[in-house]
Amino acid sequence: MRMKIVGTGSALPKRIVTNDELSQIVDTSDEWIRERTGIVQRRIATQETTTSMAVEAARKALEDAKVDPEQIDLVIVSTFTPDRSLPNTACAVQGAVGCRHAAAFEMNAACSGFLFALNTVYAYFSLGVYKTALIIGAETISKMIDWTDRSSCVLFGDGAGAAVVQMDNESENPYIFVQHADGEKGNVLTCDCHRKANMWSETSDQRETLWMDGQEVFRFAVRKVPECIGEVLEKANLSAKEVDWFFLHQANKRIIQSVAKRLNVEESKFPVNVDHYGNTSAASIPILLDEWKKTGRIKEGDRAILSGFGAGLTWGAALIDF
Ligand code: ACO
């Protein structure tokens, strides 16, 4: 079974926050952030919301794909920073964009979310249930950040990316994916965002923010990402050299460089935009795909590996033809 991304779109907040601006809030410097992460600036939502950016990215992807919203069978929004618990963000997008025949639900697999949504769509396509889907990764991580914690606040940004996906039997390669989770190591990256207390509860109703053991996450990523890419290559009977692009979740430039080195592939095949957007979690891969597509760098027939990794822990990779 083959599957194709037929359109992409993205939406970013207008407000740019530079490393120098952050150095006025916490004890950090432009030099430290650039050297350790590759990040120069990020976009931070001031008026934008997870839903508003998801809707904007979705509209652009549908326009790019030249697909009528009524043709969409399924809408999935991947996020860990929804505006509301109910209704879910995918229903909000479905209503706003006019995908009136589509089922819609939200899923949270943190920074692997877009990839896991793509895999879910593939499963529906394989069963013959749906033919056209709209997938969105959207985040306003800035509202979950502890802006006094220099080890995490410099890393993240807000934004949304979307893709319209269709069954396609012309592609040379079938869609191949692997996806994994390790809940036992979940405590290395956490974010409690819902109320815990009720009037009978003995639990305090403290609102918590994102917390991360950066070094553990770094070690996990540089080990697991090459490993799962290797699994996909083996299933496809391809070598890393035969792949045109490696679209990795944009968490840290050093992680991307390390993966390229371990796979023995030139870094130029690993698109990077973490420098100007920071880590946008589930939105990072579709924003990157949109940027590379709109600037004409992805050519028809190019073969790409996508790889996501993040909280959960969750990670995975997929092979897809353009
Ligand atoms: N500015 C200046 N100094 C800092 C900052 C900062 N922003 N943050 C930490 N430091 C200090 C630390 O306090 C420490 O000081 P000390 O030696 O006096 O104790 C020193 O810098 C080194 O800290 P480390 O944590 O060892 O720095 P490291 O080189 O590991 O880099 C980083 C930290 C950038 C967080 C790195 O570990 C990393 O990128 N990890 C992966 C993070 C990631 O990718 N997370 C997201 C993936 S999952 C998802 O996307 C949701």
mmCIF file of C-alpha atoms and ligand atoms in Angstrom:
data_model
loop_
_atom_site.group_PDB
_atom_site.id
_atom_site.type_symbol
_atom_site.label_atom_id
_atom_site.label_comp_id
_atom_site.label_asym_id
_atom_site.label_seq_id
_atom_site.Cartn_x
_atom_site.Cartn_y
_atom_site.Cartn_z
ATOM 1 C CA MET A 1 0.000 0.000 0.000
ATOM 2 C CA ARG A 2 1.373 3.395 -1.004
ATOM 3 C CA MET A 3 0.578 6.796 0.445
ATOM 4 C CA LYS A 4 1.490 10.328 -0.595
ATOM 5 C CA ILE A 5 1.627 13.793 0.984
ATOM 6 C CA VAL A 6 -0.200 15.884 -1.628
ATOM 7 C CA GLY A 7 -0.172 19.264 0.126
ATOM 8 C CA THR A 8 1.423 21.032 3.092
ATOM 9 C CA GLY A 9 0.857 24.229 5.053
ATOM 10 C CA SER A 10 2.168 25.940 8.158
ATOM 11 C CA ALA A 11 1.337 28.793 10.533
ATOM 12 C CA LEU A 12 3.711 30.581 12.883
ATOM 13 C CA PRO A 13 3.136 33.297 15.469
ATOM 14 C CA LYS A 14 4.253 36.777 14.397
ATOM 15 C CA ARG A 15 6.288 37.496 17.544
ATOM 16 C CA ILE A 16 9.963 36.555 17.240
ATOM 17 C CA VAL A 17 11.873 36.098 20.501
ATOM 18 C CA THR A 18 15.644 36.133 20.138
ATOM 19 C CA ASN A 19 18.258 34.518 22.365
ATOM 20 C CA ASP A 20 19.343 37.995 23.455
ATOM 21 C CA GLU A 21 15.817 38.738 24.674
ATOM 22 C CA LEU A 22 15.827 35.515 26.723
ATOM 23 C CA SER A 23 19.175 36.461 28.242
ATOM 24 C CA GLN A 24 17.358 39.414 29.804
ATOM 25 C CA ILE A 25 14.876 37.054 31.514
ATOM 26 C CA VAL A 26 17.148 34.192 32.658
ATOM 27 C CA ASP A 27 20.886 33.733 33.196
ATOM 28 C CA THR A 28 21.821 32.596 29.676
ATOM 29 C CA SER A 29 23.498 33.935 26.533
ATOM 30 C CA ASP A 30 23.076 33.855 22.772
ATOM 31 C CA GLU A 31 26.433 32.039 22.551
ATOM 32 C CA TRP A 32 25.421 29.249 25.002
ATOM 33 C CA ILE A 33 22.078 28.616 23.301
ATOM 34 C CA ARG A 34 23.550 28.616 19.766
ATOM 35 C CA GLU A 35 26.431 26.309 20.702
ATOM 36 C CA ARG A 36 24.389 23.761 22.681
ATOM 37 C CA THR A 37 21.231 23.724 20.552
ATOM 38 C CA GLY A 38 21.688 25.608 17.243
ATOM 39 C CA ILE A 39 18.676 27.798 18.149
ATOM 40 C CA VAL A 40 18.905 31.507 17.297
ATOM 41 C CA GLN A 41 15.275 32.580 17.693
ATOM 42 C CA ARG A 42 11.802 31.121 18.130
ATOM 43 C CA ARG A 43 8.201 32.249 17.517
ATOM 44 C CA ILE A 44 6.021 32.815 20.579
ATOM 45 C CA ALA A 45 2.219 33.043 20.477
ATOM 46 C CA THR A 46 0.818 36.335 21.728
ATOM 47 C CA GLN A 47 -2.628 36.354 20.109
ATOM 48 C CA GLU A 48 -2.380 33.024 18.262
ATOM 49 C CA THR A 49 -3.692 29.804 19.834
ATOM 50 C CA THR A 50 -3.122 26.118 19.122
ATOM 51 C CA THR A 51 -6.500 26.051 17.352
ATOM 52 C CA SER A 52 -6.028 29.240 15.320
ATOM 53 C CA MET A 53 -2.640 28.088 14.022
ATOM 54 C CA ALA A 54 -3.967 24.558 13.343
ATOM 55 C CA VAL A 55 -6.819 26.039 11.283
ATOM 56 C CA GLU A 56 -4.486 28.351 9.319
ATOM 57 C CA ALA A 57 -2.020 25.535 8.558
ATOM 58 C CA ALA A 58 -4.898 23.215 7.552
ATOM 59 C CA ARG A 59 -6.394 25.783 5.134
ATOM 60 C CA LYS A 60 -3.000 26.311 3.491
ATOM 61 C CA ALA A 61 -2.395 22.552 3.139
ATOM 62 C CA LEU A 62 -5.818 22.031 1.516
ATOM 63 C CA GLU A 63 -5.138 24.920 -0.879
ATOM 64 C CA ASP A 64 -1.700 23.528 -1.716
ATOM 65 C CA ALA A 65 -3.181 20.068 -2.328
ATOM 66 C CA LYS A 66 -6.089 21.534 -4.334
ATOM 67 C CA VAL A 67 -8.352 19.259 -2.314
ATOM 68 C CA ASP A 68 -11.875 20.333 -1.400
ATOM 69 C CA PRO A 69 -12.438 20.180 2.401
ATOM 70 C CA GLU A 70 -15.502 18.012 1.745
ATOM 71 C CA GLN A 71 -13.228 15.340 0.267
ATOM 72 C CA ILE A 72 -11.433 14.851 3.612
ATOM 73 C CA ASP A 73 -12.388 11.602 5.377
ATOM 74 C CA LEU A 74 -10.350 12.049 8.556
ATOM 75 C CA VAL A 75 -8.793 14.939 10.510
ATOM 76 C CA ILE A 76 -6.167 14.218 13.177
ATOM 77 C CA VAL A 77 -4.555 16.951 15.262
ATOM 78 C CA SER A 78 -1.505 16.003 17.237
ATOM 79 C CA THR A 79 -0.724 18.237 20.215
ATOM 80 C CA PHE A 80 0.181 18.185 23.881
ATOM 81 C CA THR A 81 -0.862 21.828 24.281
ATOM 82 C CA PRO A 82 -4.545 22.021 23.250
ATOM 83 C CA ASP A 83 -6.527 25.154 24.098
ATOM 84 C CA ARG A 84 -9.348 23.108 25.568
ATOM 85 C CA SER A 85 -9.903 19.530 26.734
ATOM 86 C CA LEU A 86 -13.304 19.554 25.017
ATOM 87 C CA PRO A 87 -14.089 19.768 22.207
ATOM 88 C CA ASN A 88 -10.876 18.299 20.838
ATOM 89 C CA THR A 89 -8.754 20.466 18.532
ATOM 90 C CA ALA A 90 -9.410 18.257 15.483
ATOM 91 C CA CYS A 91 -13.176 18.853 15.776
ATOM 92 C CA ALA A 92 -12.518 22.596 16.045
ATOM 93 C CA VAL A 93 -10.433 22.422 12.839
ATOM 94 C CA GLN A 94 -12.977 20.198 11.074
ATOM 95 C CA GLY A 95 -15.736 22.708 11.823
ATOM 96 C CA ALA A 96 -13.714 25.808 10.928
ATOM 97 C CA VAL A 97 -12.306 24.422 7.686
ATOM 98 C CA GLY A 98 -15.494 22.719 6.491
ATOM 99 C CA CYS A 99 -14.387 19.060 6.367
ATOM 100 C CA ARG A 100 -17.985 18.171 7.102
ATOM 101 C CA HIS A 101 -17.753 14.503 6.077
ATOM 102 C CA ALA A 102 -14.625 13.821 8.131
ATOM 103 C CA ALA A 103 -14.201 12.029 11.441
ATOM 104 C CA ALA A 104 -11.938 14.052 13.746
ATOM 105 C CA PHE A 105 -9.867 13.315 16.804
ATOM 106 C CA GLU A 106 -6.818 14.532 18.668
ATOM 107 C CA MET A 107 -3.797 12.458 19.627
ATOM 108 C CA ASN A 108 -0.850 13.135 21.887
ATOM 109 C CA ALA A 109 2.477 11.447 21.303
ATOM 110 C CA ALA A 110 4.480 14.625 22.056
ATOM 111 C CA CYS A 111 7.200 15.244 19.472
ATOM 112 C CA SER A 112 6.425 11.933 17.717
ATOM 113 C CA GLY A 113 2.800 13.022 17.296
ATOM 114 C CA PHE A 114 2.790 14.002 13.636
ATOM 115 C CA LEU A 115 4.573 10.796 12.652
ATOM 116 C CA PHE A 116 2.251 8.609 14.753
ATOM 117 C CA ALA A 117 -0.754 10.393 13.170
ATOM 118 C CA LEU A 118 0.644 9.645 9.714
ATOM 119 C CA ASN A 119 1.036 5.985 10.692
ATOM 120 C CA THR A 120 -2.557 5.931 11.976
ATOM 121 C CA VAL A 121 -3.815 7.338 8.680
ATOM 122 C CA TYR A 122 -1.843 4.674 6.832
ATOM 123 C CA ALA A 123 -3.578 1.977 8.896
ATOM 124 C CA TYR A 124 -7.011 3.395 7.963
ATOM 125 C CA PHE A 125 -5.958 3.581 4.289
ATOM 126 C CA SER A 126 -4.685 -0.012 4.385
ATOM 127 C CA LEU A 127 -8.060 -1.203 5.688
ATOM 128 C CA GLY A 128 -9.776 0.658 2.861
ATOM 129 C CA VAL A 129 -11.753 2.756 5.349
ATOM 130 C CA TYR A 130 -10.534 6.197 4.175
ATOM 131 C CA LYS A 131 -8.815 7.665 1.106
ATOM 132 C CA THR A 132 -7.934 11.268 2.035
ATOM 133 C CA ALA A 133 -6.818 12.671 5.397
ATOM 134 C CA LEU A 134 -5.723 15.957 6.930
ATOM 135 C CA ILE A 135 -3.035 15.714 9.623
ATOM 136 C CA ILE A 136 -1.920 18.631 11.754
ATOM 137 C CA GLY A 137 0.738 19.108 14.420
ATOM 138 C CA ALA A 138 0.018 22.262 16.457
ATOM 139 C CA GLU A 139 1.513 23.583 19.699
ATOM 140 C CA THR A 140 1.621 26.605 21.989
ATOM 141 C CA ILE A 141 4.355 25.253 24.252
ATOM 142 C CA SER A 142 5.100 28.768 25.551
ATOM 143 C CA LYS A 143 2.100 28.553 27.913
ATOM 144 C CA MET A 144 3.503 25.395 29.545
ATOM 145 C CA ILE A 145 7.051 26.716 30.004
ATOM 146 C CA ASP A 146 8.627 27.667 33.321
ATOM 147 C CA TRP A 147 10.152 30.965 32.165
ATOM 148 C CA THR A 148 12.521 30.949 35.166
ATOM 149 C CA ASP A 149 14.079 27.591 34.151
ATOM 150 C CA ARG A 150 16.952 28.409 31.785
ATOM 151 C CA SER A 151 17.608 24.743 30.993
ATOM 152 C CA SER A 152 14.229 24.354 29.254
ATOM 153 C CA CYS A 153 12.779 27.787 28.398
ATOM 154 C CA VAL A 154 15.368 28.485 25.698
ATOM 155 C CA LEU A 155 14.525 25.327 23.734
ATOM 156 C CA PHE A 156 10.905 25.633 22.630
ATOM 157 C CA GLY A 157 8.719 27.601 20.232
ATOM 158 C CA ASP A 158 5.090 27.708 19.026
ATOM 159 C CA GLY A 159 3.607 26.883 15.607
ATOM 160 C CA ALA A 160 1.579 24.498 13.473
ATOM 161 C CA GLY A 161 2.147 22.403 10.363
ATOM 162 C CA ALA A 162 -0.330 20.402 8.284
ATOM 163 C CA ALA A 163 -0.355 17.823 5.513
ATOM 164 C CA VAL A 164 -3.034 16.420 3.223
ATOM 165 C CA VAL A 165 -2.401 12.731 2.651
ATOM 166 C CA GLN A 166 -3.878 10.413 0.040
ATOM 167 C CA MET A 167 -3.616 6.805 -1.010
ATOM 168 C CA ASP A 168 -1.323 6.624 -4.039
ATOM 169 C CA ASN A 169 -0.390 3.510 -5.914
ATOM 170 C CA GLU A 170 2.071 5.186 -8.301
ATOM 171 C CA SER A 171 4.889 5.626 -5.755
ATOM 172 C CA GLU A 172 7.922 3.401 -6.131
ATOM 173 C CA ASN A 173 8.050 2.415 -2.462
ATOM 174 C CA PRO A 174 5.324 1.301 -0.096
ATOM 175 C CA TYR A 175 4.952 3.374 3.075
ATOM 176 C CA ILE A 176 7.001 1.639 5.764
ATOM 177 C CA PHE A 177 7.078 2.648 9.409
ATOM 178 C CA VAL A 178 8.138 1.623 12.908
ATOM 179 C CA GLN A 179 6.921 3.227 16.132
ATOM 180 C CA HIS A 180 7.895 2.627 19.755
ATOM 181 C CA ALA A 181 7.197 3.746 23.319
ATOM 182 C CA ASP A 182 8.867 3.287 26.699
ATOM 183 C CA GLY A 183 6.567 4.411 29.492
ATOM 184 C CA GLU A 184 9.023 3.262 32.157
ATOM 185 C CA LYS A 185 11.306 6.173 31.210
ATOM 186 C CA GLY A 186 8.449 8.686 30.995
ATOM 187 C CA ASN A 187 9.672 10.767 33.927
ATOM 188 C CA VAL A 188 12.590 12.293 32.012
ATOM 189 C CA LEU A 189 10.232 14.719 30.245
ATOM 190 C CA THR A 190 6.935 15.653 31.897
ATOM 191 C CA CYS A 191 4.254 18.316 31.825
ATOM 192 C CA ASP A 192 1.199 18.157 34.114
ATOM 193 C CA CYS A 193 -1.327 20.557 32.762
ATOM 194 C CA HIS A 194 -4.698 19.494 34.101
ATOM 195 C CA ARG A 195 -6.311 20.196 37.448
ATOM 196 C CA LYS A 196 -5.780 17.306 39.823
ATOM 197 C CA ALA A 197 -7.940 18.318 42.757
ATOM 198 C CA ASN A 198 -11.662 18.219 43.401
ATOM 199 C CA MET A 199 -13.507 19.302 46.568
ATOM 200 C CA TRP A 200 -12.909 15.876 48.206
ATOM 201 C CA SER A 201 -9.370 15.447 46.968
ATOM 202 C CA GLU A 202 -6.314 15.352 49.190
ATOM 203 C CA THR A 203 -4.114 16.226 46.229
ATOM 204 C CA SER A 204 -3.091 19.851 45.881
ATOM 205 C CA ASP A 205 -4.334 21.639 42.783
ATOM 206 C CA GLN A 206 -0.977 22.840 41.592
ATOM 207 C CA ARG A 207 -0.491 23.790 37.989
ATOM 208 C CA GLU A 208 2.832 22.458 36.805
ATOM 209 C CA THR A 209 5.001 23.306 33.846
ATOM 210 C CA LEU A 210 7.234 21.385 31.476
ATOM 211 C CA TRP A 211 10.219 19.685 33.123
ATOM 212 C CA MET A 212 13.013 17.823 31.394
ATOM 213 C CA ASP A 213 16.217 15.959 32.177
ATOM 214 C CA GLY A 214 17.957 17.352 29.089
ATOM 215 C CA GLN A 215 20.950 15.047 29.150
ATOM 216 C CA GLU A 216 18.819 11.891 29.444
ATOM 217 C CA VAL A 217 16.603 13.059 26.571
ATOM 218 C CA PHE A 218 19.697 13.814 24.507
ATOM 219 C CA ARG A 219 21.174 10.350 25.163
ATOM 220 C CA PHE A 220 17.823 8.686 24.332
ATOM 221 C CA ALA A 221 17.504 10.598 21.050
ATOM 222 C CA VAL A 222 21.002 9.980 19.706
ATOM 223 C CA ARG A 223 20.650 6.250 20.428
ATOM 224 C CA LYS A 224 17.054 5.540 19.395
ATOM 225 C CA VAL A 225 16.708 7.705 16.276
ATOM 226 C CA PRO A 226 19.477 5.994 14.226
ATOM 227 C CA GLU A 227 18.226 2.640 15.547
ATOM 228 C CA CYS A 228 14.630 3.107 14.331
ATOM 229 C CA ILE A 229 15.777 4.592 11.015
ATOM 230 C CA GLY A 230 17.908 1.440 10.631
ATOM 231 C CA GLU A 231 14.813 -0.711 11.261
ATOM 232 C CA VAL A 232 12.893 1.074 8.481
ATOM 233 C CA LEU A 233 15.815 0.806 6.046
ATOM 234 C CA GLU A 234 16.110 -2.903 6.759
ATOM 235 C CA LYS A 235 12.379 -3.456 6.177
ATOM 236 C CA ALA A 236 12.628 -1.504 2.901
ATOM 237 C CA ASN A 237 15.843 -3.266 1.891
ATOM 238 C CA LEU A 238 17.494 0.110 1.278
ATOM 239 C CA SER A 239 20.742 1.683 2.470
ATOM 240 C CA ALA A 240 20.821 5.131 4.107
ATOM 241 C CA LYS A 241 22.686 6.427 1.023
ATOM 242 C CA GLU A 242 19.658 5.638 -1.156
ATOM 243 C CA VAL A 243 17.464 8.075 0.800
ATOM 244 C CA ASP A 244 17.238 11.706 -0.436
ATOM 245 C CA TRP A 245 16.058 13.388 2.771
ATOM 246 C CA PHE A 246 15.931 12.744 6.516
ATOM 247 C CA PHE A 247 13.248 14.972 8.084
ATOM 248 C CA LEU A 248 13.929 14.648 11.807
ATOM 249 C CA HIS A 249 12.012 16.239 14.671
ATOM 250 C CA GLN A 250 13.739 19.568 15.299
ATOM 251 C CA ALA A 251 14.791 19.422 18.954
ATOM 252 C CA ASN A 252 18.468 20.277 18.824
ATOM 253 C CA LYS A 253 20.972 20.697 15.977
ATOM 254 C CA ARG A 254 23.527 18.558 17.813
ATOM 255 C CA ILE A 255 21.085 15.617 17.905
ATOM 256 C CA ILE A 256 20.570 15.921 14.126
ATOM 257 C CA GLN A 257 24.335 16.105 13.472
ATOM 258 C CA SER A 258 24.943 13.089 15.684
ATOM 259 C CA VAL A 259 22.277 11.019 13.847
ATOM 260 C CA ALA A 260 23.789 11.972 10.463
ATOM 261 C CA LYS A 261 27.207 10.881 11.697
ATOM 262 C CA ARG A 262 25.966 7.571 13.090
ATOM 263 C CA LEU A 263 24.192 6.790 9.809
ATOM 264 C CA ASN A 264 27.277 7.918 7.842
ATOM 265 C CA VAL A 265 25.144 10.240 5.686
ATOM 266 C CA GLU A 266 26.081 13.821 4.689
ATOM 267 C CA GLU A 267 24.443 16.475 6.896
ATOM 268 C CA SER A 268 23.037 18.273 3.823
ATOM 269 C CA LYS A 269 20.398 15.521 3.585
ATOM 270 C CA PHE A 270 19.098 16.511 7.058
ATOM 271 C CA PRO A 271 16.961 19.655 6.718
ATOM 272 C CA VAL A 272 17.251 22.002 9.713
ATOM 273 C CA ASN A 273 15.044 24.901 10.803
ATOM 274 C CA VAL A 274 15.396 24.590 14.585
ATOM 275 C CA ASP A 275 17.620 27.685 14.317
ATOM 276 C CA HIS A 276 14.657 29.980 13.586
ATOM 277 C CA TYR A 277 11.700 28.138 15.173
ATOM 278 C CA GLY A 278 13.153 26.232 18.164
ATOM 279 C CA ASN A 279 11.533 22.940 19.155
ATOM 280 C CA THR A 280 7.821 23.049 18.207
ATOM 281 C CA SER A 281 7.151 19.407 19.237
ATOM 282 C CA ALA A 282 4.411 17.787 17.092
ATOM 283 C CA ALA A 283 4.499 20.752 14.692
ATOM 284 C CA SER A 284 8.191 20.551 13.835
ATOM 285 C CA ILE A 285 8.165 17.868 11.111
ATOM 286 C CA PRO A 286 5.190 19.286 9.122
ATOM 287 C CA ILE A 287 6.565 22.859 9.385
ATOM 288 C CA LEU A 288 9.892 21.578 8.061
ATOM 289 C CA LEU A 289 8.226 19.605 5.233
ATOM 290 C CA ASP A 290 6.249 22.692 4.244
ATOM 291 C CA GLU A 291 9.360 24.885 4.216
ATOM 292 C CA TRP A 292 11.322 22.413 2.077
ATOM 293 C CA LYS A 293 8.390 21.850 -0.276
ATOM 294 C CA LYS A 294 7.526 25.543 -0.755
ATOM 295 C CA THR A 295 11.152 26.451 -1.429
ATOM 296 C CA GLY A 296 11.303 23.796 -4.157
ATOM 297 C CA ARG A 297 13.915 21.663 -2.466
ATOM 298 C CA ILE A 298 11.778 18.491 -2.422
ATOM 299 C CA LYS A 299 11.390 17.082 -5.934
ATOM 300 C CA GLU A 300 8.687 14.766 -7.255
ATOM 301 C CA GLY A 301 9.781 11.177 -6.561
ATOM 302 C CA ASP A 302 12.250 12.076 -3.778
ATOM 303 C CA ARG A 303 12.535 9.399 -1.132
ATOM 304 C CA ALA A 304 12.402 10.582 2.485
ATOM 305 C CA ILE A 305 12.641 9.237 5.988
ATOM 306 C CA LEU A 306 10.704 11.042 8.716
ATOM 307 C CA SER A 307 11.670 10.485 12.345
ATOM 308 C CA GLY A 308 10.026 11.754 15.512
ATOM 309 C CA PHE A 309 11.105 11.318 19.151
ATOM 310 C CA GLY A 310 10.069 12.810 22.440
ATOM 311 C CA ALA A 311 8.125 12.580 25.670
ATOM 312 C CA GLY A 312 6.504 9.302 26.604
ATOM 313 C CA LEU A 313 9.098 8.248 25.720
ATOM 314 C CA THR A 314 7.980 7.791 22.125
ATOM 315 C CA TRP A 315 9.950 7.456 18.905
ATOM 316 C CA GLY A 316 9.651 6.132 15.381
ATOM 317 C CA ALA A 317 10.517 6.509 11.714
ATOM 318 C CA ALA A 318 8.784 6.154 8.353
ATOM 319 C CA LEU A 319 9.782 5.924 4.694
ATOM 320 C CA ILE A 320 7.681 7.921 2.233
ATOM 321 C CA ASP A 321 8.048 8.947 -1.438
ATOM 322 C CA PHE A 322 7.181 12.478 -2.618
HETATM 323 N N1 ACO B 1 22.179 29.008 29.513
HETATM 324 C C1 ACO B 1 23.346 28.915 30.166
HETATM 325 N N2 ACO B 1 23.695 27.853 30.891
HETATM 326 C C2 ACO B 1 22.813 26.842 30.953
HETATM 327 C C3 ACO B 1 21.570 26.867 30.302
HETATM 328 C C4 ACO B 1 21.262 28.017 29.572
HETATM 329 N N3 ACO B 1 20.110 28.164 28.904
HETATM 330 N N4 ACO B 1 20.936 25.714 30.563
HETATM 331 C C5 ACO B 1 21.728 24.969 31.338
HETATM 332 N N5 ACO B 1 22.872 25.663 31.581
HETATM 333 C C6 ACO B 1 24.029 25.259 32.371
HETATM 334 C C7 ACO B 1 23.713 24.186 33.385
HETATM 335 O O1 ACO B 1 23.208 24.743 34.564
HETATM 336 C C8 ACO B 1 25.060 23.552 33.569
HETATM 337 O O2 ACO B 1 25.802 24.376 34.440
HETATM 338 P P1 ACO B 1 26.811 23.721 35.526
HETATM 339 O O3 ACO B 1 27.836 22.972 34.718
HETATM 340 O O4 ACO B 1 27.328 24.899 36.255
HETATM 341 O O5 ACO B 1 25.963 22.800 36.343
HETATM 342 C C9 ACO B 1 25.723 23.658 32.187
HETATM 343 O O6 ACO B 1 24.976 24.679 31.491
HETATM 344 C C10 ACO B 1 25.676 22.388 31.390
HETATM 345 O O7 ACO B 1 24.341 21.876 31.433
HETATM 346 P P2 ACO B 1 23.961 20.567 30.692
HETATM 347 O O8 ACO B 1 22.547 20.227 31.003
HETATM 348 O O9 ACO B 1 25.031 19.546 30.961
HETATM 349 O O10 ACO B 1 24.108 21.049 29.174
HETATM 350 P P3 ACO B 1 24.023 20.184 27.887
HETATM 351 O O11 ACO B 1 25.239 20.319 27.089
HETATM 352 O O12 ACO B 1 23.519 18.789 28.180
HETATM 353 O O13 ACO B 1 22.878 20.930 27.075
HETATM 354 C C11 ACO B 1 20.559 20.750 26.566
HETATM 355 C C12 ACO B 1 21.592 21.052 27.634
HETATM 356 C C13 ACO B 1 20.678 21.778 25.469
HETATM 357 C C14 ACO B 1 19.166 20.844 27.206
HETATM 358 C C15 ACO B 1 20.805 19.336 26.009
HETATM 359 O O14 ACO B 1 20.927 18.408 27.045
HETATM 360 C C16 ACO B 1 19.723 18.916 25.075
HETATM 361 O O15 ACO B 1 19.574 19.461 24.005
HETATM 362 N N6 ACO B 1 18.999 17.866 25.431
HETATM 363 C C17 ACO B 1 17.919 17.370 24.600
HETATM 364 C C18 ACO B 1 16.755 18.229 24.834
HETATM 365 C C19 ACO B 1 15.709 17.929 23.860
HETATM 366 O O16 ACO B 1 15.968 17.648 22.732
HETATM 367 N N7 ACO B 1 14.503 18.011 24.352
HETATM 368 C C20 ACO B 1 13.369 17.873 23.584
HETATM 369 C C21 ACO B 1 13.140 16.503 23.014
HETATM 370 S S1 ACO B 1 11.606 15.887 23.350
HETATM 371 C C22 ACO B 1 10.581 17.032 22.960
HETATM 372 O O17 ACO B 1 10.827 17.659 21.990
HETATM 373 C C23 ACO B 1 9.380 17.370 23.817
#
